[in-house]
GROMACS .gro file of C-alpha atoms in nm:
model
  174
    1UNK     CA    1  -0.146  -0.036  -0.267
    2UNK     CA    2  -0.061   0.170  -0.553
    3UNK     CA    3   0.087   0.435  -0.287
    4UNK     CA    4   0.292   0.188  -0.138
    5UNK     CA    5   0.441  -0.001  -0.379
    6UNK     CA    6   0.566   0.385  -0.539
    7UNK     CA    7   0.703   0.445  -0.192
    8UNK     CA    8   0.910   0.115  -0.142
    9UNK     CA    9   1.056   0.230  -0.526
   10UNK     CA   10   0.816  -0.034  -0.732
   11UNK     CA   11   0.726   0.237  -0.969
   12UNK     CA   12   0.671  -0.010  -1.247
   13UNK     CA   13   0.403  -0.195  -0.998
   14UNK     CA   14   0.251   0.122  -0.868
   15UNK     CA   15   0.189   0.259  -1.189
   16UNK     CA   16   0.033  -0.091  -1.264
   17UNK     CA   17  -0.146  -0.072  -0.974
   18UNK     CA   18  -0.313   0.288  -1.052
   19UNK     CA   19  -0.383   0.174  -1.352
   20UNK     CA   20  -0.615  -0.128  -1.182
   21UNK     CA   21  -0.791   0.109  -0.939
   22UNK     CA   22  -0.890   0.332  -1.219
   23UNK     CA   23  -1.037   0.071  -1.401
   24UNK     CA   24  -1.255  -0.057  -1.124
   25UNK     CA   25  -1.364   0.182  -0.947
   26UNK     CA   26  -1.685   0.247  -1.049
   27UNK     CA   27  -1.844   0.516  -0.821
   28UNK     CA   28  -1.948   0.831  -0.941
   29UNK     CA   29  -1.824   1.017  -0.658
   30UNK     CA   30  -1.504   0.888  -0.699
   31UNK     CA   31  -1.422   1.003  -1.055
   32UNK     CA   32  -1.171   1.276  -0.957
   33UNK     CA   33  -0.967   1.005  -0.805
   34UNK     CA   34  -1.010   0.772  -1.105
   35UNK     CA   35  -0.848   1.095  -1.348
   36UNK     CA   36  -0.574   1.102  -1.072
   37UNK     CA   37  -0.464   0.805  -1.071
   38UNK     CA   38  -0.459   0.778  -1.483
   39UNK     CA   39  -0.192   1.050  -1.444
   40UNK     CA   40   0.005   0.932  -1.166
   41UNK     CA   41  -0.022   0.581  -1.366
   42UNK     CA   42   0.140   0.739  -1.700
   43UNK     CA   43   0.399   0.953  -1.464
   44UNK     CA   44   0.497   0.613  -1.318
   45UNK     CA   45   0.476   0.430  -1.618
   46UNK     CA   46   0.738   0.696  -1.810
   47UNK     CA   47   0.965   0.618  -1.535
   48UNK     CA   48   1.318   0.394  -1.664
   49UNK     CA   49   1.416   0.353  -1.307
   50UNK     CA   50   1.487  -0.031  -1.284
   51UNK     CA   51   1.276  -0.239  -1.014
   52UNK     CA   52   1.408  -0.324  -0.701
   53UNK     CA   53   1.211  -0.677  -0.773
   54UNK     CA   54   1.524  -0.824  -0.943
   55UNK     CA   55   1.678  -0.906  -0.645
   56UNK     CA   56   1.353  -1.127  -0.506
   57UNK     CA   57   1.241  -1.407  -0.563
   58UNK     CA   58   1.025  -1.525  -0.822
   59UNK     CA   59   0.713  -1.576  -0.596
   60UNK     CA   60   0.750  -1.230  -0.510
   61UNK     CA   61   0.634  -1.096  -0.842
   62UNK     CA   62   0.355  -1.309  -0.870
   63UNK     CA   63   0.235  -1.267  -0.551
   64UNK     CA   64   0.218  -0.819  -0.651
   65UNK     CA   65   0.078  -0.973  -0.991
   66UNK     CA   66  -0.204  -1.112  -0.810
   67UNK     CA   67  -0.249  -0.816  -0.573
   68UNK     CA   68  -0.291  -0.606  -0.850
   69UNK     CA   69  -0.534  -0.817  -1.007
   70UNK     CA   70  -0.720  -0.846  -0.657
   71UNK     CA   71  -0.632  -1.200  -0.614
   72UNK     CA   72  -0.572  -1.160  -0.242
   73UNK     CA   73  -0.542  -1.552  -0.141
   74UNK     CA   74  -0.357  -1.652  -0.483
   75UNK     CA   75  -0.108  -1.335  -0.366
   76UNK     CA   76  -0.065  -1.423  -0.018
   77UNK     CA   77   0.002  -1.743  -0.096
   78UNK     CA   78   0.321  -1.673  -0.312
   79UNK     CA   79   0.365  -1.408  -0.080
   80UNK     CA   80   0.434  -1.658   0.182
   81UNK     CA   81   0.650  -1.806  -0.019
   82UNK     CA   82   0.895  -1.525  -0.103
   83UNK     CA   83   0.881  -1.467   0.272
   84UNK     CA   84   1.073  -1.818   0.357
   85UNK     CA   85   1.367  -1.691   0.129
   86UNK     CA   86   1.321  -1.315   0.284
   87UNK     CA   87   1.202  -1.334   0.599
   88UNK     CA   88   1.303  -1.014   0.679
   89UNK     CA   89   1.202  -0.821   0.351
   90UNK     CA   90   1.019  -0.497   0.412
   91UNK     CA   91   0.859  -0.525   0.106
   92UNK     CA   92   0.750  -0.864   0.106
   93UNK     CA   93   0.626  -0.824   0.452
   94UNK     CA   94   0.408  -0.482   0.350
   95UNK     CA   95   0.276  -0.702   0.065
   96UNK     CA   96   0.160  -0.960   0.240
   97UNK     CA   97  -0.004  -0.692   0.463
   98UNK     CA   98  -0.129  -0.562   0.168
   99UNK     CA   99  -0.283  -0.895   0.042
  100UNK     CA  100  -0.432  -0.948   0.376
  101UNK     CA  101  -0.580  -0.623   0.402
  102UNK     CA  102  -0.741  -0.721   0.095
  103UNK     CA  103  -0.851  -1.070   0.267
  104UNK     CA  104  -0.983  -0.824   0.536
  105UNK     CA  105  -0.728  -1.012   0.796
  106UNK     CA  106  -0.669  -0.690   0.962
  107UNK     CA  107  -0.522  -0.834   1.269
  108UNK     CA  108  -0.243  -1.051   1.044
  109UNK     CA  109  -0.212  -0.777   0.808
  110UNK     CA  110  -0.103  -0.529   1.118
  111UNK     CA  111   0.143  -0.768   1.253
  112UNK     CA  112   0.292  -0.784   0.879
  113UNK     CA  113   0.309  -0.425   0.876
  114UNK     CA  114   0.482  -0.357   1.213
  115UNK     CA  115   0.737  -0.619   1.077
  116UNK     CA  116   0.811  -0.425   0.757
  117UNK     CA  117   0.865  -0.093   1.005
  118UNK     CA  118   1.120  -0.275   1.164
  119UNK     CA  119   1.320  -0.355   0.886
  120UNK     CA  120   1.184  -0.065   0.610
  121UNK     CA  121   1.343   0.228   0.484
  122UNK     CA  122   1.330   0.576   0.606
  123UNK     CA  123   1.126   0.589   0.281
  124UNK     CA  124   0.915   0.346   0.311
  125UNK     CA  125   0.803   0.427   0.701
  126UNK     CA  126   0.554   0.666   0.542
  127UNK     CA  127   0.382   0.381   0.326
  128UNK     CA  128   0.387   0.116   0.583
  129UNK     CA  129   0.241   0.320   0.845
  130UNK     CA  130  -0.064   0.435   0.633
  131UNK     CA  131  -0.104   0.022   0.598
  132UNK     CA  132  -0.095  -0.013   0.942
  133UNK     CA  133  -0.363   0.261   0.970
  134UNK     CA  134  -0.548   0.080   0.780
  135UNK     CA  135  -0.573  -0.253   0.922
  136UNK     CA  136  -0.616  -0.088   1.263
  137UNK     CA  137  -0.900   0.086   1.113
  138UNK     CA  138  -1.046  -0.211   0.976
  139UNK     CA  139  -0.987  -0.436   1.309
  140UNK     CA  140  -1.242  -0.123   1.440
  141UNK     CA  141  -0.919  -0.036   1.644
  142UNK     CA  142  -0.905   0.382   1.582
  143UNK     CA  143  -0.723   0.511   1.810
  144UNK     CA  144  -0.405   0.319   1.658
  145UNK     CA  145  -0.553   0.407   1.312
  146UNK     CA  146  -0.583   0.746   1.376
  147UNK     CA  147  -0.234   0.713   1.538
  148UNK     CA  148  -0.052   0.590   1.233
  149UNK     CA  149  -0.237   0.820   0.982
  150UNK     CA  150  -0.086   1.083   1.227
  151UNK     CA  151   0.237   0.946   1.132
  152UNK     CA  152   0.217   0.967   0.748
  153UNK     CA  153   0.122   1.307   0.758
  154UNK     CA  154   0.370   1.437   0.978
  155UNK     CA  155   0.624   1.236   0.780
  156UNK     CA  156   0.897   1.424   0.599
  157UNK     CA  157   0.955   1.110   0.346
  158UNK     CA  158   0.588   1.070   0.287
  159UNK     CA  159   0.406   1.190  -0.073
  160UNK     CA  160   0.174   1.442  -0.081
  161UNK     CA  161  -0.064   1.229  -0.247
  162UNK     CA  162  -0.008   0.966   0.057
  163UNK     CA  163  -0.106   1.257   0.341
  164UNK     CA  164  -0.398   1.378   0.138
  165UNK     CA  165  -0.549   1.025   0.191
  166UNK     CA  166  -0.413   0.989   0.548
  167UNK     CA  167  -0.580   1.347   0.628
  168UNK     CA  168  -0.923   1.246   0.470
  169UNK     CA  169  -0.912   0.911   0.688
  170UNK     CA  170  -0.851   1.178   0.986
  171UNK     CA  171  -1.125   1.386   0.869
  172UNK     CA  172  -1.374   1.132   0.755
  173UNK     CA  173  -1.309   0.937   1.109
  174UNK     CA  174  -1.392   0.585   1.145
   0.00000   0.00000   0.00000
């Protein structure tokens, strides 16, 4: 999430977001990660780049509210909402992919994604596409998973940070 919201330009919400995951996470394993995403968090955080959110409605701030807070329902719900006034938002629509990933609605969640590709950003392809990856991989689908991870990695836009993860998904395999 954290990943995606930087690439759509949500800085603010990705460092937010960071900051979430490495206060959950609680595997040992995982504590490399954890330190990683405390520094991309601050990074972010120093950032005085204004949101893009100003320009959306209301609903969609509390719908990435309660994404970060892992309030998947509660965020697709208001989600929803911001999607009557911006139907074709790509960053409402990866959102409520987002929330549904989190809902484990990979089917729904893919759809969402493919219509944030349509209408994203060069920018944002990179994000939306590991999304998509993700709900493919989820729906137990991984030929398309392994497809879009493909696609984030051989990305020019995408973050290094972003094809790290897509190339341990490769590596790691279903």
């Amino acid at each position: 999430l954290a990943e995606s919201l930087r690439s759509l330009g949500e800085r603010r919400a990705a460092a937010d977001a960071y900051e979430r995951y490495a206060a959950l996470e609680t595997r040992k394993d995982r504590a490399q990660w954890v330190e990683e995403a405390r520094t991309r968090a601050a990074a972010l955080g120093s950032a005085r780049t204004p949101s893009a959110r100003a320009r959306r409605p209301a609903s969609f701030e509390a719908g990435l509210d309660a994404l970060k807070n892992g309030a998947f329902a509660v965020a697709l719900e208001q989600l929803n909402s911001a999607l009557t006034t911006a139907p074709a938002d790509p960053f409402v629509l990866a959102a409520i992919g987002s929330a549904q990933l989190g809902l484990r609605q990979a089917d729904a969640a893919s759809d969402a994604y493919r219509r944030a590709q349509q209408a994203a950003s060069p920018e944002a392809l990179p994000a939306i596409a590991f999304g998509l990856g993700e709900s493919r991989r989820i729906s137990g689908d991984w030929k398309e998973a392994s497809a879009a991870y493909r696609l984030v990695i051989e990305s020019p836009k995408g973050s290094e940070e972003l094809k790290a993860l897509a190339r341990e998904r490769l590596e790691r395999g279903r």
